[in-house]
Short mmCIF file of C-alpha atoms in Angstrom, two decimals:
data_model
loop_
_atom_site.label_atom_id
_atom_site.label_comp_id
_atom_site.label_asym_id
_atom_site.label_seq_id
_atom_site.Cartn_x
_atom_site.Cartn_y
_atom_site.Cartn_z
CA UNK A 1 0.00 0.00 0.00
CA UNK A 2 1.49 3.40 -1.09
CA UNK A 3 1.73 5.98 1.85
CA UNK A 4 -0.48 9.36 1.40
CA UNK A 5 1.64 12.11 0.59
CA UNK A 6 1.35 15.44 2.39
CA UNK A 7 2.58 18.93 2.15
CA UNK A 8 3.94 18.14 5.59
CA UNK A 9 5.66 14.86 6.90
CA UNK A 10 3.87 12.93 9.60
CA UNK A 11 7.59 12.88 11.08
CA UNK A 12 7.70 16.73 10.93
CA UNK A 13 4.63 17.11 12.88
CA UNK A 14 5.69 14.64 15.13
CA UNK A 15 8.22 17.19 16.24
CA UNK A 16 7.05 20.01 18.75
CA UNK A 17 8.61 22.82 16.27
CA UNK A 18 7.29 21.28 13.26
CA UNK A 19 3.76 21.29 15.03
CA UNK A 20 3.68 25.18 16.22
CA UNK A 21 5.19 25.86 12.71
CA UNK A 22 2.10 23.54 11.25
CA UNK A 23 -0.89 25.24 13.49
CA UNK A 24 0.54 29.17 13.06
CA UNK A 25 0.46 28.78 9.59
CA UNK A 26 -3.18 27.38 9.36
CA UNK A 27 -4.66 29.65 11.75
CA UNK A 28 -3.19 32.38 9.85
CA UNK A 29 -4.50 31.11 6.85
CA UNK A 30 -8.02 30.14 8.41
CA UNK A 31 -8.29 33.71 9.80
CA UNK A 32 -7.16 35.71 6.50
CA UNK A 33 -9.57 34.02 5.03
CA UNK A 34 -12.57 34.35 7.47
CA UNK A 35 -11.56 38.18 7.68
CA UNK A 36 -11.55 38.24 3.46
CA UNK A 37 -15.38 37.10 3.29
CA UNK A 38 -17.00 38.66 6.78
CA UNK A 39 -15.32 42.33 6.66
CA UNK A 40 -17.21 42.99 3.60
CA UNK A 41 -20.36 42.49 5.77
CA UNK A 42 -19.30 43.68 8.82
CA UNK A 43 -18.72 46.97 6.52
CA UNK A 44 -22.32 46.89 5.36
CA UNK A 45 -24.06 46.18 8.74
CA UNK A 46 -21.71 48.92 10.86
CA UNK A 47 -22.14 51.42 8.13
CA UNK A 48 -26.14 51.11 8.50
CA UNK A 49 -25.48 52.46 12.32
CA UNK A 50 -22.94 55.50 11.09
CA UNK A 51 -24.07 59.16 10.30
CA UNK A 52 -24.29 59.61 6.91
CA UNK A 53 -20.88 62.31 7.34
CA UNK A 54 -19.35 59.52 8.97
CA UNK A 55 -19.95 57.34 5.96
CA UNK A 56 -18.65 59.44 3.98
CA UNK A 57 -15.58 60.73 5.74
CA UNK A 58 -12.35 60.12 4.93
CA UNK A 59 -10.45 57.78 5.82
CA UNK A 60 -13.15 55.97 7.11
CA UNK A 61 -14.02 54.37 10.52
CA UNK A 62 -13.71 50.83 11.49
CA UNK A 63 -16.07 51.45 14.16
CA UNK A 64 -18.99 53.75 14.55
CA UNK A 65 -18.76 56.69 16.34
CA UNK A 66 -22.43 57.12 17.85
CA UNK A 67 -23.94 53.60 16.94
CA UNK A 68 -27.35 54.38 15.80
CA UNK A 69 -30.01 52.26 14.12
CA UNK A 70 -32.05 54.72 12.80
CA UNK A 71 -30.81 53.84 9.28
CA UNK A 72 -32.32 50.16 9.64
CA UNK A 73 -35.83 51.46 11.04
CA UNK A 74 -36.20 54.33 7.99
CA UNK A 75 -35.42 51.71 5.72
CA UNK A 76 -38.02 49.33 6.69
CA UNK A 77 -40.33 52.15 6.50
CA UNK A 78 -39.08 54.89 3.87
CA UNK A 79 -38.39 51.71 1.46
CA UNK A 80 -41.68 50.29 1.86
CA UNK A 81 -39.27 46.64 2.81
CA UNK A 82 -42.00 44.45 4.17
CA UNK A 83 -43.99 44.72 0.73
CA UNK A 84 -40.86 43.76 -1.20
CA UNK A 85 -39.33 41.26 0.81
CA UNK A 86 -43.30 39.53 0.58
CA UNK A 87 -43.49 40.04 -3.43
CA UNK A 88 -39.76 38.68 -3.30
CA UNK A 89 -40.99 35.54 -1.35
CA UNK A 90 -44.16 35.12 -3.67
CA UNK A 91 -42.32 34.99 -6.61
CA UNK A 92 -39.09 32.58 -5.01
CA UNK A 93 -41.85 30.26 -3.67
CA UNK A 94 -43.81 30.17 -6.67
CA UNK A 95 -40.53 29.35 -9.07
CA UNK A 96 -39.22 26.98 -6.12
CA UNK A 97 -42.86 25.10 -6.29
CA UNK A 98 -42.68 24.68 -10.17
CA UNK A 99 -39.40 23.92 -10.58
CA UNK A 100 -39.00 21.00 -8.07
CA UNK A 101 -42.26 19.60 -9.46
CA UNK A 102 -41.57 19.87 -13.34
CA UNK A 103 -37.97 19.23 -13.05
CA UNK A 104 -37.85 16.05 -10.85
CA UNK A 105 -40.98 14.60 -13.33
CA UNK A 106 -38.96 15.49 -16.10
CA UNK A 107 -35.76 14.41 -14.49
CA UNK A 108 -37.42 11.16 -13.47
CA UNK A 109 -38.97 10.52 -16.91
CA UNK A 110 -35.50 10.31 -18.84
CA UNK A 111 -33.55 8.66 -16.19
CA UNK A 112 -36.55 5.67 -15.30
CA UNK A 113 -39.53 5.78 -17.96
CA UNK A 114 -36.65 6.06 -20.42
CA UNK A 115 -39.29 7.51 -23.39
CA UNK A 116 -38.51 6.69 -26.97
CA UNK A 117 -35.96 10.05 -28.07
CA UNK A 118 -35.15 10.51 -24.59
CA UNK A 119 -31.11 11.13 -25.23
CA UNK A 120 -32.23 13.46 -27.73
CA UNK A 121 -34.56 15.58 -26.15
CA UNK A 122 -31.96 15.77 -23.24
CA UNK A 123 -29.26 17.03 -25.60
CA UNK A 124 -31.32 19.54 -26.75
CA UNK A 125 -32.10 20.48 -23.32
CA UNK A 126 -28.58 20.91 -22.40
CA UNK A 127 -27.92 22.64 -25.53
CA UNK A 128 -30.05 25.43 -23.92
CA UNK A 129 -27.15 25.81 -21.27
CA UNK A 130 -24.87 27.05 -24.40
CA UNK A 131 -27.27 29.71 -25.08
CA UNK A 132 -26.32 33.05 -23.31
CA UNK A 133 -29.39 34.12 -20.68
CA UNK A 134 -29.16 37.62 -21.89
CA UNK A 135 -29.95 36.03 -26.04
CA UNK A 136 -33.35 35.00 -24.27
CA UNK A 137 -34.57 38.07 -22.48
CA UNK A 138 -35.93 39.80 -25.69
CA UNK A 139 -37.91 36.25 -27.00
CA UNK A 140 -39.15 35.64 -23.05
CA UNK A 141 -40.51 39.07 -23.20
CA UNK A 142 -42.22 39.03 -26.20
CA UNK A 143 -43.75 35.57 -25.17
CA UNK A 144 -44.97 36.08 -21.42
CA UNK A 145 -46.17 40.06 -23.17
CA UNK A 146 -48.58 38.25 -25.44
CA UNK A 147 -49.01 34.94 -24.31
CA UNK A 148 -48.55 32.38 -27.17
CA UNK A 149 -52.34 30.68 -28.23
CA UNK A 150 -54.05 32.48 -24.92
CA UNK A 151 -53.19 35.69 -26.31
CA UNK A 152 -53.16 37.22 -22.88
CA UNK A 153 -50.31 39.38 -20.80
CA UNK A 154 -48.69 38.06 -18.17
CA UNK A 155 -47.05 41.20 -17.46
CA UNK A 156 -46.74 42.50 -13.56
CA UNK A 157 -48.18 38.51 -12.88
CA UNK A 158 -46.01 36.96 -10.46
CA UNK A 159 -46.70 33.97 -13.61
CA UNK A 160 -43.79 35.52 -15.60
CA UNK A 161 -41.88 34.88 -12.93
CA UNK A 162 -42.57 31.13 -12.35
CA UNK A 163 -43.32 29.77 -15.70
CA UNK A 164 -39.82 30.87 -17.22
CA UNK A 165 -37.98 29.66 -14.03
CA UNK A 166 -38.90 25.94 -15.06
CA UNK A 167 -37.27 25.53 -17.98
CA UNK A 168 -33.59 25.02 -15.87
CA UNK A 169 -31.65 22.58 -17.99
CA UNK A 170 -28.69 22.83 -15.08
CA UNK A 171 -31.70 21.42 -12.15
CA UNK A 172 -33.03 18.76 -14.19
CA UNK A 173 -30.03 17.26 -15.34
CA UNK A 174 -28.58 17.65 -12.11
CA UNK A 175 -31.93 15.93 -10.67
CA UNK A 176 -31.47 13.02 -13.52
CA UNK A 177 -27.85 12.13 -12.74
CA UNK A 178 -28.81 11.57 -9.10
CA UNK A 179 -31.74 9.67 -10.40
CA UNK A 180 -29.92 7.64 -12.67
CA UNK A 181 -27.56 6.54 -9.31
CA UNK A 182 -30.34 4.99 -7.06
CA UNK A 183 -29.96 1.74 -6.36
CA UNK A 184 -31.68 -0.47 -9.25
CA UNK A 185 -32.39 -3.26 -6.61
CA UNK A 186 -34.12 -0.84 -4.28
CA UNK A 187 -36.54 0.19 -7.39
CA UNK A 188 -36.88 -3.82 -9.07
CA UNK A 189 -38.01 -4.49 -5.38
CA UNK A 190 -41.13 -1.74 -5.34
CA UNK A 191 -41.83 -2.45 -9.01
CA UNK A 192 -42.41 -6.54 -7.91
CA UNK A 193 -44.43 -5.10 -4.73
CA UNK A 194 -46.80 -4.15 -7.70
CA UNK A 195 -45.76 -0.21 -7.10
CA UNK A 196 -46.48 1.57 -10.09
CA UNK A 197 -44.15 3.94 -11.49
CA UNK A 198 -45.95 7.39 -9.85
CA UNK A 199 -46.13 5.25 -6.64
CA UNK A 200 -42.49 4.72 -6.84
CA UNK A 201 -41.57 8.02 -7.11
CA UNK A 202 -42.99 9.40 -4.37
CA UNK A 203 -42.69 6.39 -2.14
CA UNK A 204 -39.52 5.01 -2.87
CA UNK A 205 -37.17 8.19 -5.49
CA UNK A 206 -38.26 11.16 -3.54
CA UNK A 207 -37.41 10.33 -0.28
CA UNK A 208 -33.83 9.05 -1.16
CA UNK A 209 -33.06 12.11 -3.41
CA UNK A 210 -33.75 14.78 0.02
CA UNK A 211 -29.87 16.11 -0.44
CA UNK A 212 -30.49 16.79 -4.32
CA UNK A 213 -33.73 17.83 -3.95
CA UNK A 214 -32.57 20.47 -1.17
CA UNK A 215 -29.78 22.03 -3.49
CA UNK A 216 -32.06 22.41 -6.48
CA UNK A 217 -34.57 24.00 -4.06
CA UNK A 218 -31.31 26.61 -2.83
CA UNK A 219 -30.66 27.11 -6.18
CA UNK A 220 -33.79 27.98 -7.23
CA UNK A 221 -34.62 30.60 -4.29
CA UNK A 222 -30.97 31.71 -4.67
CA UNK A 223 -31.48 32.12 -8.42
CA UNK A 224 -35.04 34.48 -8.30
CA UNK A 225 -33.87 35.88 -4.94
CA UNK A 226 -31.03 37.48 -7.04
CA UNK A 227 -32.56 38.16 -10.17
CA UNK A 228 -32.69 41.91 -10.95
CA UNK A 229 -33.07 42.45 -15.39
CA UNK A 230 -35.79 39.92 -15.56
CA UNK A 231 -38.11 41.07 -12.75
CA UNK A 232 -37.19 45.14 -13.52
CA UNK A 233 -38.37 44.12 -17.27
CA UNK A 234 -41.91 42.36 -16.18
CA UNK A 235 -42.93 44.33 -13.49
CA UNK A 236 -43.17 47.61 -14.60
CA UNK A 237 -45.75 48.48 -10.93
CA UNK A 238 -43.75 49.23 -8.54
CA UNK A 239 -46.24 48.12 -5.48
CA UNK A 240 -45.35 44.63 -7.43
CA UNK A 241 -41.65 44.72 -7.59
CA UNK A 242 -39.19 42.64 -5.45
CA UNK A 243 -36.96 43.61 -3.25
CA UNK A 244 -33.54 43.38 -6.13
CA UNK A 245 -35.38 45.86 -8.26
CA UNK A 246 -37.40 48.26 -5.39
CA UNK A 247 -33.28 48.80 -4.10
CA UNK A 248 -32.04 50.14 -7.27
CA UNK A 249 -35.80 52.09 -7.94
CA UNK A 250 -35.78 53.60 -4.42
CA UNK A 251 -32.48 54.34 -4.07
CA UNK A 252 -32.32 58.02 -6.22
CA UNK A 253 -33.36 60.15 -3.35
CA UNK A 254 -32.38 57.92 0.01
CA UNK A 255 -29.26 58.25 2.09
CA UNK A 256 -26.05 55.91 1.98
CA UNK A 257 -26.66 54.81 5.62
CA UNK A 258 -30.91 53.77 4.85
CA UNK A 259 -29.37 52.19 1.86
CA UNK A 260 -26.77 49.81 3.73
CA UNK A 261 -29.38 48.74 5.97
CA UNK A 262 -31.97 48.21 3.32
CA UNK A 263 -29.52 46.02 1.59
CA UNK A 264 -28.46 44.17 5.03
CA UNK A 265 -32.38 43.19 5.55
CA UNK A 266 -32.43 41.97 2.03
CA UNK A 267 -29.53 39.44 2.60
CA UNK A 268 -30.68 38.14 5.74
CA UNK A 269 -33.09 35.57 4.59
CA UNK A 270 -30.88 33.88 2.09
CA UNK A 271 -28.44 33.84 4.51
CA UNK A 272 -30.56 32.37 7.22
CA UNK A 273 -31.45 29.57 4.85
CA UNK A 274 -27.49 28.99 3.83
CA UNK A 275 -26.88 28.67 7.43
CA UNK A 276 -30.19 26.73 8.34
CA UNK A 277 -29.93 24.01 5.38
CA UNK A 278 -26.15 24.12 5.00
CA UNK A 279 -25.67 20.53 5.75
CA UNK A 280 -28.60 19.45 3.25
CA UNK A 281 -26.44 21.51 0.99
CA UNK A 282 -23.15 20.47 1.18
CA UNK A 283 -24.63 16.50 0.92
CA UNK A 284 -26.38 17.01 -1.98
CA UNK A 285 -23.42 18.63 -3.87
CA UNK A 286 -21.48 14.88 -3.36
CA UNK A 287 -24.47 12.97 -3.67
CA UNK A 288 -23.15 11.95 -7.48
CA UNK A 289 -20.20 11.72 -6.52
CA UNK A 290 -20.39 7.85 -6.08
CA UNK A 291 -22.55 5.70 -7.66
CA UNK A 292 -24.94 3.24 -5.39
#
């Protein structure tokens, strides 16, 4: 059996210097690295509770001077927050509901009903993923403005939103490569119980695919959460806007510190669910990883 090489020798660390030497250097690393990602928001969230001269004096503070958060509370009201962070959730929910439903059926379809021109109506699906997003904008626009045989708009409809959200070649083939690694034994066994094929995917698939399912789910909040050209170009009310667009719309005649904290209260829910779900996360990104 070959040994496992490492950047340092077990006989180096076995040494008392070659130990302090190993644990100074990866603290130092661990904390660069922790202070790289979190000053950024430490920034944000102490700048919300600075004067707006203080935010804008130079050079600036590390710390506030009179910690204030006056900036969060005019936000929440001045910005009108609570209605956008509830149109935000609408439409995230709504794309979140389609997409796991028509995905996984999709998903499940090509990897177990295996239909007659399956591989070929997955490579044109994933052909899709060569196509730049911004090539699509003008065609999705013209489609959910005058919808195709219904000849209706769906236009400041929370609809435009969710019905273009479902077509995510990335989520269903990433749903249909987990699919197509469940145990076949597992599945003969249901299908001799007499389990028909709907029964055995929500008995038998759905539960077993919980880490994939809960990273498709992150990153389709993630994904509408985010989103600021498509929802600015279909919801032309503002009472209807999320929160991505409402900060950019609102943002003309409102001070630097009400800004900061707007944009801290917008992060904190996709955050929270990062931090919640984090180990449903991390699982389902090496659930392919090996087959059975």
């Amino acid at each position: 059996m070959s040994a496992t090489r490492t950047l340092v020798s077990p006989s180096a660390l076995a040494r008392p210097r070659g130990r302090a030497v190993y644990w100074t250097v990866f603290t130092t690393v661990v904390v660069l690295f922790v202070l790289a990602f979190l000053f950024p928001v430490y920034w944000m969230v102490t700048g919300a509770m600075k004067s707006p001269d203080e935010v804008a004096k130079t050079p600036p503070g590390l710390v506030p001077e009179h910690w204030s958060l006056s900036g969060y509370t005019d936000a929440w009201d001045l910005m009108e927050l609570p209605q956008h962070l509830w149109n935000t959730v609408v439409q995230a929910a709504g794309a979140w509901a389609f997409q796991l439903v028509f995905c996984t059926a999709a998903a499940y379809a090509l990897s177990r009903l295996r239909p007659a021109f399956g591989k070929v109506i997955l490579g044109g699906i994933l052909a899709t993923l060569m196509v730049p997003a911004q090539a699509l904008v003008v065609p999705k626009y013209l489609t959910v403005a005058d919808l195709p045989l219904l000849h209706t708009s769906l236009l400041n409809d929370p609809l435009a939103i969710w019905l273009p959200a479902v077509a995510n070649a990335f989520n269903l083939y990433l749903l249909k490569r987990f699919f197509d690694q469940l145990p076949r034994d597992v599945l003969e066994a249901a299908e001799i119980d007499g389990a028909g094929k709907l029964r055995t995917l929500w008995s038998i698939v759905l539960p077993m695919s919980r880490p994939v399912l809960g990273v498709v789910s992150i990153f389709a909040l993630v994904a509408v959460w985010q989103d600021f050209l498509w929802p600015l170009m279909v919801f032309s009310d503002t009472a209807k806007q999320p929160v991505s667009v409402a900060l950019v719309q609102l943002s003309q005649n409102i001070q630097l510190t009400v800004l900061l904290a707007a944009m801290v209260i917008a992060s904190i829910p996709m955050v929270a669910l990062f931090l919640v779900f984090q180990r449903h996360i991390i699982a389902g990104i090496g659930a392919g990883a090996t087959k059975g």
